[in-house]
Coordinates of C-alpha atoms and ligand atoms in Angstrom, one line a residue:
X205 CA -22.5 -21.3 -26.4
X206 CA -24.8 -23.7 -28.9
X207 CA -25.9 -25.9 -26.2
X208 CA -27.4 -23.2 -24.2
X209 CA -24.7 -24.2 -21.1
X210 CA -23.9 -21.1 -18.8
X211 CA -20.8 -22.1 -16.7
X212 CA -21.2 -21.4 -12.8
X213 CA -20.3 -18.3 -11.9
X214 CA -18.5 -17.8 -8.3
X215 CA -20.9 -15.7 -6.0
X216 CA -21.3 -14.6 -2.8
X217 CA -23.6 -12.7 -0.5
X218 CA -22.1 -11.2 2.6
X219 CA -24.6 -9.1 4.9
X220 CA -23.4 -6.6 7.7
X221 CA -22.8 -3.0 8.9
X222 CA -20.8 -1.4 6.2
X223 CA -19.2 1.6 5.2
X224 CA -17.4 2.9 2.0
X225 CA -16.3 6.5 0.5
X226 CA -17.7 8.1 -2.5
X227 CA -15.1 11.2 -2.0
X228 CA -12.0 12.6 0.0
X229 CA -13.0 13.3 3.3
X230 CA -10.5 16.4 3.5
X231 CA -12.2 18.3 0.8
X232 CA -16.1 17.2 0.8
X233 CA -18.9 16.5 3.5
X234 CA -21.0 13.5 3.2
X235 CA -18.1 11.2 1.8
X236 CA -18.8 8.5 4.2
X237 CA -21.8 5.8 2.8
X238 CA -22.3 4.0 6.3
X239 CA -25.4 1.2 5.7
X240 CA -26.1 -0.3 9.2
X241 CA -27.1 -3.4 7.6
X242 CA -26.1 -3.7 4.1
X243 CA -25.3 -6.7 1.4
X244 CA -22.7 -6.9 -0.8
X245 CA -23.3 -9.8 -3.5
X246 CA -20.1 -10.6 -5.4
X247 CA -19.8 -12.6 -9.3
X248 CA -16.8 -13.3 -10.4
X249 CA -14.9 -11.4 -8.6
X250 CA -16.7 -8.1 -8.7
X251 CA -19.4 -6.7 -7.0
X252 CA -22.7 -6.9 -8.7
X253 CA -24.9 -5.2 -5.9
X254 CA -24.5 -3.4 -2.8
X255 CA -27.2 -1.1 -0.5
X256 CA -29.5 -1.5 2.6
X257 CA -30.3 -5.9 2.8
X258 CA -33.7 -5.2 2.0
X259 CA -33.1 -3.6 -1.0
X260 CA -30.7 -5.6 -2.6
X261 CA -31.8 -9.1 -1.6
X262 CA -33.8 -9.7 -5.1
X263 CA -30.1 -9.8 -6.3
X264 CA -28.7 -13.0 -4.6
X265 CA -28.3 -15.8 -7.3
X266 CA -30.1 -18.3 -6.8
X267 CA -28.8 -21.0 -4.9
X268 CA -26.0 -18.2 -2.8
X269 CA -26.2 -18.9 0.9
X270 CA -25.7 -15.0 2.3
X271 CA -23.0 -14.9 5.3
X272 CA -23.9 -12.5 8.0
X273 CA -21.8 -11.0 10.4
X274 CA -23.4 -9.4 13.2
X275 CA -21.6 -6.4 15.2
X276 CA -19.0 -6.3 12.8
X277 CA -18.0 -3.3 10.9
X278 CA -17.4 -4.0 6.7
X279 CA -14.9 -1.8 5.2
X280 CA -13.3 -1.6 2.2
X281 CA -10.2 -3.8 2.0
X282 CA -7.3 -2.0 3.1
X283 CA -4.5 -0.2 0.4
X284 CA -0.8 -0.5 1.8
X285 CA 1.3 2.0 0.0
X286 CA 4.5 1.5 0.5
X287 CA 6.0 -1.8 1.8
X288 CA 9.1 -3.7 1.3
X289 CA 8.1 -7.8 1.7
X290 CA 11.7 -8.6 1.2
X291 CA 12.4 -6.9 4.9
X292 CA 9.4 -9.2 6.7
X293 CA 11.9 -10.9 8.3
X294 CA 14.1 -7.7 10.1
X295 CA 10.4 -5.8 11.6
X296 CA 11.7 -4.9 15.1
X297 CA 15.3 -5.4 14.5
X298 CA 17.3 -2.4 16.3
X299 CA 16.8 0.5 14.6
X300 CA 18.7 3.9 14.7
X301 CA 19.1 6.2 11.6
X302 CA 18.0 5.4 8.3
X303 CA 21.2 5.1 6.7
X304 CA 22.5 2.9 9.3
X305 CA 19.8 0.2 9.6
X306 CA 19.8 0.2 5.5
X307 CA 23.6 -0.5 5.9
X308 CA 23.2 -3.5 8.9
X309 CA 19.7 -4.8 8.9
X310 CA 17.9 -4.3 5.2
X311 CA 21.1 -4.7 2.8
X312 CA 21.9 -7.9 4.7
X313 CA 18.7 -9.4 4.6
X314 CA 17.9 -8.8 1.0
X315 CA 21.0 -10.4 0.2
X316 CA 19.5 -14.0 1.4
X317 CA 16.4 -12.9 -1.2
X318 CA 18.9 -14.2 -4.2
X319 CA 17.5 -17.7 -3.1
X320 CA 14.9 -18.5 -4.3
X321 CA 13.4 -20.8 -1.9
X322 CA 14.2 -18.4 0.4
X323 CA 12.1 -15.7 -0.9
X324 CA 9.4 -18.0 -1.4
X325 CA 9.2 -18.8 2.0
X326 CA 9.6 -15.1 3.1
X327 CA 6.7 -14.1 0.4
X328 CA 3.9 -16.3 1.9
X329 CA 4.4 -15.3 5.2
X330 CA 4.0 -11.6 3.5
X331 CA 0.7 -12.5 1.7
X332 CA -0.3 -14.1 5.2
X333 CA 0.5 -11.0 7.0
X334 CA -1.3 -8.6 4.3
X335 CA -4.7 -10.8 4.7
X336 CA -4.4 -11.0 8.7
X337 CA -4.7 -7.8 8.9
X338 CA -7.0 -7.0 6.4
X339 CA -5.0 -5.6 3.6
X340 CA -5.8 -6.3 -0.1
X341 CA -3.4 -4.7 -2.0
X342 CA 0.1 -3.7 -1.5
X343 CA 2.3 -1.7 -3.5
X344 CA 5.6 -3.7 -2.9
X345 CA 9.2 -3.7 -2.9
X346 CA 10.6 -6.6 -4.0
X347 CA 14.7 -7.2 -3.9
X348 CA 16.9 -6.5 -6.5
X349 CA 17.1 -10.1 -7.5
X350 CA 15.0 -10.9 -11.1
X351 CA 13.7 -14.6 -8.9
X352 CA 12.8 -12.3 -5.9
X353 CA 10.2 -10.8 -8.0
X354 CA 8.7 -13.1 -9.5
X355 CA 8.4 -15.3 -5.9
X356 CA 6.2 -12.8 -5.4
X357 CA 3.8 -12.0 -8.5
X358 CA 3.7 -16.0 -8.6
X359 CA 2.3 -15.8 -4.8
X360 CA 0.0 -12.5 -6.0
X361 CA -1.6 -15.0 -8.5
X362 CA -1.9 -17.6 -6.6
X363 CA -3.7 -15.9 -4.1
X364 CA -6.2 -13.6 -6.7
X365 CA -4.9 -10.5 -5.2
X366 CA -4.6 -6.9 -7.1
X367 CA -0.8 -6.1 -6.4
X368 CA 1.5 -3.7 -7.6
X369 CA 5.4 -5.0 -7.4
X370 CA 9.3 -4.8 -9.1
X371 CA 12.7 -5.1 -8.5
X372 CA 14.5 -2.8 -7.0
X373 CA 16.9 -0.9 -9.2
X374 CA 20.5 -0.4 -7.4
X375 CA 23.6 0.3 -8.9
X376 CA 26.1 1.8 -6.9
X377 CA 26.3 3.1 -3.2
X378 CA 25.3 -0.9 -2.0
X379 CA 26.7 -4.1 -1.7
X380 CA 28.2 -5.4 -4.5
X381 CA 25.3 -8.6 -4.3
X382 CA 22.9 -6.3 -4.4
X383 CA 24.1 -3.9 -7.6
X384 CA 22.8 -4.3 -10.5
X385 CA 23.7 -2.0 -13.7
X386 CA 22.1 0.8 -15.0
X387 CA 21.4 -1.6 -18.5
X388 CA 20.8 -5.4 -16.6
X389 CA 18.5 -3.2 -14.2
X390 CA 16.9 -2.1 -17.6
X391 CA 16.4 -5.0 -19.1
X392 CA 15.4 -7.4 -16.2
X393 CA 12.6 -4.6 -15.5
X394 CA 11.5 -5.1 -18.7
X395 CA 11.7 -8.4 -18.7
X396 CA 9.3 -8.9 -15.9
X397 CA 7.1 -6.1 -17.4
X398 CA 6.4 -8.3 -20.5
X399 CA 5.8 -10.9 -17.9
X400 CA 3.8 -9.8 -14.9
X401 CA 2.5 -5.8 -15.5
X402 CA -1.1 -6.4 -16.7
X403 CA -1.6 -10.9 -16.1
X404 CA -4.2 -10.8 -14.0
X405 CA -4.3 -8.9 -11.5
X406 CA -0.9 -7.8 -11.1
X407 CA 1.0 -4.9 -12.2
X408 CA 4.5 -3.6 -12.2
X409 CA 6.3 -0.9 -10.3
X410 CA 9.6 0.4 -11.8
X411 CA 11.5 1.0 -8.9
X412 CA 15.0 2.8 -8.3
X413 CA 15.5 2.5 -4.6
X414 CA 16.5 5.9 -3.9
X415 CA 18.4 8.4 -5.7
X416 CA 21.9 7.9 -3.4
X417 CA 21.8 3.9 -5.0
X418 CA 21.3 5.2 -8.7
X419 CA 23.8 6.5 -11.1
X420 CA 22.1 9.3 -13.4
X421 CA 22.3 6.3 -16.1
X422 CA 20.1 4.3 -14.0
X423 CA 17.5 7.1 -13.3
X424 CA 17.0 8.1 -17.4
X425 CA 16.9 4.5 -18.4
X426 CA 14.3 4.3 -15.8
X427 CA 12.3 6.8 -17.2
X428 CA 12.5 6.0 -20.5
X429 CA 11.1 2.5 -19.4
X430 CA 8.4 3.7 -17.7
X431 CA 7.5 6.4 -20.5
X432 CA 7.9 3.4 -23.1
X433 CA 5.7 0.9 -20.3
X434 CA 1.8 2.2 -20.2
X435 CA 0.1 1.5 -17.1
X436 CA 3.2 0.8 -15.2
X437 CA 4.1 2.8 -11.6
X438 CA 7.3 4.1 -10.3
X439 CA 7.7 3.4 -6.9
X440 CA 11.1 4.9 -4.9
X441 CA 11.8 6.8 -1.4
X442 CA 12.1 10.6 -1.1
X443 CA 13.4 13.1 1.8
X444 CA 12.5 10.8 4.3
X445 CA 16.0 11.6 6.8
X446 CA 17.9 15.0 6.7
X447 CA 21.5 13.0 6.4
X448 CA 19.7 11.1 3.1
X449 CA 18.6 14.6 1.6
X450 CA 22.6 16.0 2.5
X451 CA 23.9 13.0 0.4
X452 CA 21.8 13.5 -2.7
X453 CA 22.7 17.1 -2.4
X454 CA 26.2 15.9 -2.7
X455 CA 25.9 13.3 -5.4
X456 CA 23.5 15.5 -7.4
X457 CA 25.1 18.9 -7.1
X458 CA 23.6 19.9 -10.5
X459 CA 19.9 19.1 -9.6
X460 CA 17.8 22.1 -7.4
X461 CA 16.9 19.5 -4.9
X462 CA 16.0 16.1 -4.1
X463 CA 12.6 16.2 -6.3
X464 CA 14.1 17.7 -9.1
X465 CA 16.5 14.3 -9.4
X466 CA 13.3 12.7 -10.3
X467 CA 11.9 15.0 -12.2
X468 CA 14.9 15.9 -13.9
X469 CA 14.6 12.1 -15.4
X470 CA 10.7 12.1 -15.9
X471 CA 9.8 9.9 -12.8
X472 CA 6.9 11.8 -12.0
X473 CA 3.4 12.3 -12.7
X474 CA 0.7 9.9 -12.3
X475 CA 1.2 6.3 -10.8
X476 CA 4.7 7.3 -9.4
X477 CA 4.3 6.8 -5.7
X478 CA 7.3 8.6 -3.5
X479 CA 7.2 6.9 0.0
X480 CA 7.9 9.4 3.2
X481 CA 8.4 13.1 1.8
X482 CA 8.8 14.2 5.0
X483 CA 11.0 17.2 4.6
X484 CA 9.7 18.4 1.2
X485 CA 9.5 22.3 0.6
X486 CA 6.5 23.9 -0.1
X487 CA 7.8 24.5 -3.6
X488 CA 8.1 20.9 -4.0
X489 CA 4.8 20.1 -2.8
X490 CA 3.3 21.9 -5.2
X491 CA 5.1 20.4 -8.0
X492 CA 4.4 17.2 -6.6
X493 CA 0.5 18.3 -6.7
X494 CA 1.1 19.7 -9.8
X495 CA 2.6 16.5 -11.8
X496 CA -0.4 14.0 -9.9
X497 CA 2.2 12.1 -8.1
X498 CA 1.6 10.4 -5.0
X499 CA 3.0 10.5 -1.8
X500 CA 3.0 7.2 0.7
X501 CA 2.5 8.5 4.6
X502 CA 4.8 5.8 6.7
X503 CA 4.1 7.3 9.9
X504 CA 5.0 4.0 12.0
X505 CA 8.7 3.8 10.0
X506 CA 9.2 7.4 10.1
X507 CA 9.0 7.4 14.5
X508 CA 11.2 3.9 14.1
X509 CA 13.8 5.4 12.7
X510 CA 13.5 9.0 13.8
X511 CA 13.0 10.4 10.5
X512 CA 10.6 13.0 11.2
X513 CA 6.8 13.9 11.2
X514 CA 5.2 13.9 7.8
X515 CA 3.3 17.2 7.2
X516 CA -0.3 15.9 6.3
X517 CA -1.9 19.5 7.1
X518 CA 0.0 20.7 4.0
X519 CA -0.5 17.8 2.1
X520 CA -3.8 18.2 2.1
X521 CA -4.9 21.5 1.9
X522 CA -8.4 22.2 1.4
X523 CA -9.3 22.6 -2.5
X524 CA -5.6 21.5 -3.2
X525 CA -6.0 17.7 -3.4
X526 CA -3.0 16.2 -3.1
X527 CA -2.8 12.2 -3.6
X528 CA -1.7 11.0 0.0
X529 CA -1.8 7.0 0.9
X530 CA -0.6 5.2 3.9
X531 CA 2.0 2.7 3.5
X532 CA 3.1 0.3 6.5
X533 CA 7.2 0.3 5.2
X534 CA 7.5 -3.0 6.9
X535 CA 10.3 -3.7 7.8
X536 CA 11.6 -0.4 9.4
X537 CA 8.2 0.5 9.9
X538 CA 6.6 -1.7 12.8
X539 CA 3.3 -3.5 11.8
X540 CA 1.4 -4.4 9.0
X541 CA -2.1 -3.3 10.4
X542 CA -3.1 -0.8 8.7
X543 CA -5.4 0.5 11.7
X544 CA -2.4 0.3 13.7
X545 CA -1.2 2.4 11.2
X546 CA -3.7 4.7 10.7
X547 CA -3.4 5.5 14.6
X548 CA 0.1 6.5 14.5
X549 CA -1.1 9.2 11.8
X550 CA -3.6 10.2 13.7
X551 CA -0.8 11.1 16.6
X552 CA 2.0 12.7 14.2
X553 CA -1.0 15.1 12.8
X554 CA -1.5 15.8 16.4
X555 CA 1.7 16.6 17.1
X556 CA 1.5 19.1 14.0
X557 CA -1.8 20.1 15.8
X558 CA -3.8 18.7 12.7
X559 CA -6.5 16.3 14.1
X560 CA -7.7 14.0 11.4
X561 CA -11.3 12.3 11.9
X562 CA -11.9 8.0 11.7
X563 CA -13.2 9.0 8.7
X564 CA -10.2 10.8 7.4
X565 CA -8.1 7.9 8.5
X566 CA -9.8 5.3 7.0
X567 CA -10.3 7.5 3.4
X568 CA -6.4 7.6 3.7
X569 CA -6.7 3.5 4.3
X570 CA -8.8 2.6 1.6
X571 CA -9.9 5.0 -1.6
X572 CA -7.7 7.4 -0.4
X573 CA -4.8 4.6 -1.3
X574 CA -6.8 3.6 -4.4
X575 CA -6.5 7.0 -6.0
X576 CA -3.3 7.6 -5.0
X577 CA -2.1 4.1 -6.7
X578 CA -4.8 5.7 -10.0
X579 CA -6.8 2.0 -9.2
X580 CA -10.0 3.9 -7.8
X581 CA -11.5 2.8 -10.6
X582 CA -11.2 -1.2 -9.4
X583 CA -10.4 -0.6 -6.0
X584 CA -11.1 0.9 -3.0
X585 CA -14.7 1.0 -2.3
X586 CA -17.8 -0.9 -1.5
X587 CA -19.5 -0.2 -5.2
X588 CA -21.0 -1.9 -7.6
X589 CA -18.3 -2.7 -11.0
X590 CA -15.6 -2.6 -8.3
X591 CA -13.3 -6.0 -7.6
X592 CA -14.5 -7.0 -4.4
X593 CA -12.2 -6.9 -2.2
X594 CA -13.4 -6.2 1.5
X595 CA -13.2 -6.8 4.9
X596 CA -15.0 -7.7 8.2
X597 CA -13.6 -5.6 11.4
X598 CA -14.3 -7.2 14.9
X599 CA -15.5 -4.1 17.4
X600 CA -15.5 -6.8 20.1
X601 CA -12.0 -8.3 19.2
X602 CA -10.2 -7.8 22.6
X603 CA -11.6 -7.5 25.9
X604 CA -10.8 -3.6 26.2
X605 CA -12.3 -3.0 22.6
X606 CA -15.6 -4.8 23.8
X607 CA -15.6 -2.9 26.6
X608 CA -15.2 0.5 24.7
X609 CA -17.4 -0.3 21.9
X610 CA -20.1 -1.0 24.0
X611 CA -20.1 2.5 24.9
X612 CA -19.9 4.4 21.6
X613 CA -23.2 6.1 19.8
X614 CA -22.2 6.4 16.1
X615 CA -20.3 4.7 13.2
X616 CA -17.6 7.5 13.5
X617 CA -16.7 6.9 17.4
X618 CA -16.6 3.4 16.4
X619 CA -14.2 4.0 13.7
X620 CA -12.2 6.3 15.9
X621 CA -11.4 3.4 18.3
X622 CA -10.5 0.7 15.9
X623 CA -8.3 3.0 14.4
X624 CA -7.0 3.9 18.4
X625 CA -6.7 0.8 20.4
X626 CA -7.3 -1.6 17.1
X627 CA -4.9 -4.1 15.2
X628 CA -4.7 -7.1 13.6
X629 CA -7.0 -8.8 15.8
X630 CA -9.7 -6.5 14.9
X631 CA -9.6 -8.2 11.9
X632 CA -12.4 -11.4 11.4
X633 CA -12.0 -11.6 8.1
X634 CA -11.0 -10.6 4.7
X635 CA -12.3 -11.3 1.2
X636 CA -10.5 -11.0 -2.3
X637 CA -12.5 -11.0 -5.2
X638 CA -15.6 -11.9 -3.2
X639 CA -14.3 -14.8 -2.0
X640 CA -13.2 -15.2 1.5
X641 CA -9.4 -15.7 1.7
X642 CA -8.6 -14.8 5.6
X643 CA -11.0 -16.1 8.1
X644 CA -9.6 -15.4 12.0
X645 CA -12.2 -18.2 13.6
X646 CA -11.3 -19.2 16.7
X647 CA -12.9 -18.5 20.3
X648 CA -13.9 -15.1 19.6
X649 CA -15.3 -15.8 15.4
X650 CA -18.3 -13.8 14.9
Ligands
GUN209 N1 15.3 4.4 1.6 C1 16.0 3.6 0.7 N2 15.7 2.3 1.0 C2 14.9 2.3 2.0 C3 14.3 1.2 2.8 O1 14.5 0.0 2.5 N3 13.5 1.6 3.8 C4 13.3 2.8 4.1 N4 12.5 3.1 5.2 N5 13.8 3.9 3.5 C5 14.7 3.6 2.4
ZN210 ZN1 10.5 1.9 2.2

């Protein structure tokens, strides 16, 4: 600029306990960067310095007041996976089998997502729900309705937030208001591609719901849009119930499994995100691994319905790295607290005698999610060049936490109880882009 004028930039300066991964817990030792006081200054929307307080002071702009939070616990912002925001309004409807409650509680309700004012309305309540409980970016499933979508990238905008969303792709085995065609599903994905996939900070997901609600039309045309669409993810559901894998068996009889539907139309590989895989084969694992694609954990959907107990020990076999996230799958799953979360994948490992560490937990939570969304290069992490996107955790949120956390001796025993008897209270606030965008206040506001 001529006149030498330097527009304001938006800071911030927000001291605390925090920790942060450099790595993946499963495969390396000293992962964890845990700073009992630390200070995370924020310009623009990124971080611009972070390390011990005394260190990093010098690089508070002038003028930035720093907010402290004392006996707190700063994490990274929290990565859901795999959610639907369209099925916000069914969590804790009855469930039974998958196939059923798709049939009388999901199909239903993502009918009334045609209206638009409807899915506005359903959509903030979403974003509210995501920042309550600390979450700061969501890969999302919208409805199959074009206006559904873009309720919700207008919301993503509003609110400054990286998400990843798209309609759902559906054209046969559904209601008829909810089919689309293999070529309208095309070319309203596209549509919103052009529009949404790279403004800001959103990005698209091409997503087919499953195979059973695709015709092999649907599936290639997919693929080609997402081979023709750089950047973009795929986003779908795989093996999650045994009757779901039986029925792609029978509507796919040429295919050598359920994976090899998706492969078969080149839905795999790098930002394609298959939500439950809980009754993969080995041999699908691997070419799973193989390809980079990513698997979302749903651990609180999979009890709901009775799916079936993901198997992280082989997911995550040591010097295999296989990209794993955790995904909440509101609405069959049952919360959107992704601590909540992360403690019901603490107890399915246990029941597959696998015992995963806090800090295991929240890797999965946080970079863990990043990388296996292939944003660990913007998210995911307290780092400096990263968008900063954190969170403030309350050890003292509830009476029974206070009285537990007054007892533990390290970072890691802390972690562990957040993640066992923690929720959305835990969480005091969150910040997106540095700025603070969820503040719990009240009584208990540290
Ligand atoms: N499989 C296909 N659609 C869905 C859905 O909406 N929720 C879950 N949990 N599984 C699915
Ligand atoms: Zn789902």
């Amino acid at each position: 600029m001529t006149d030498g004028y330097q527009p304001m930039r938006r800071a911030s300066a927000v001291r605390g306990h925090a920790i942060t991964f450099s790595d993946d817990p499963f495969v390396s030792d000293g992962a964890l960067t845990d700073i009992s006081d630390a200070l995370i200054v924020s310009e623009d929307g990124i971080i611009t310095a972070f390390g011990p307080y005394a260190d990093t002071l010098a690089a508070v702009p002038d003028g930035v007041e720093v907010t402290r939070y004392e006996g707190a616990l700063i994490c990274p912002g929290f990565v859901d996976t795999h959610v639907h925001y369209v099925q916000t309004p069914i969590v804790g409807a009855f469930g039974d089998e998958l196939l059923d409650w798709l049939k009388n509680y999901a199909y239903p309700e993502e009918e009334r997502c045609g209206d638009r004012a409807h899915a506005d309305s359903v959509v903030a309540t979403y974003f509210d729900q995501l920042l309550s409980n600390g979450t700061t970016t969501a890969l999302t499933f919208c409805a199959t309705f074009a206006e559904s979508v873009e309720a919700f990238f207008v919301e993503a905008t509003r609110r400054g937030m990286r998400m990843i969303g798209g309609k759902v792709l559906m054209d046969r085995n559904a209601p008829e208001r909810l089919r689309d065609t293999a070529e309208t599903g095309y070319e309203d994905s596209k549509r919103l591609i052009d529009r949404w996939h790279g403004r800001g900070r959103t990005l698209y997901a091409i997503t087919p719901r499953f195979a059973p609600t695709s015709t092999p039309e649907q599936l290639e045309l997919a693929g080609a849009l997402w081979s023709d669409s750089p950047g973009t993810f795929v986003h779908t559901h795989i093996s999650e119930s045994v009757a779901e894998i039986e029925w792609v068996r029978e509507l796919f009889p040429e295919r050598a499994g359920y994976l090899d539907v998706y492969d078969h139309y080149g839905l795999l590989g790098r930002r394609s995100v298959l939500a439950h895989g809980v009754h993969l084969t080995d041999f699908e694992r691997a070419r799973v691994r193989e390809t980079g694609t990513a698997l979302a954990h749903c651990p609180t959907s999979n009890l709901f319905l009775g799916s079936g107990l993901f198997d992280m020990r082989a997911a995550k076999k040591r010097g295999a790295d296989l990209h794993v996230g955790l995904g909440t799958d509101i609405g069959a799953g049952t919360t959107f607290s992704l601590l909540a979360t992360m403690g019901e994948a603490y107890k399915v490992g246990e029941l597959g005698a696998f015992a995963m560490s806090a800090q295991k937990l929240f890797y999965l939570a946080t970079l863990g999610g990043a990388r296996a969304l292939d944003l660990e290069a913007l998210i995911g992490s307290i780092a400096v060049g990263k968008e900063a996107d954190f969170i403030v955790l309350d050890p003292n949120a509830t009476p029974l936490l206070a009285y537990r956390s007054a007892a533990v001796e390290s970072t890691e025993e802390l972690m562990f109880l957040l993640v066992a008897i923690g929720d959305d209270r835990a969480v005091a606030a969150s910040y997106v882009g540095g700025e603070l965008a969820y503040d719990r206040g009240g009584a208990g506001a540290l």
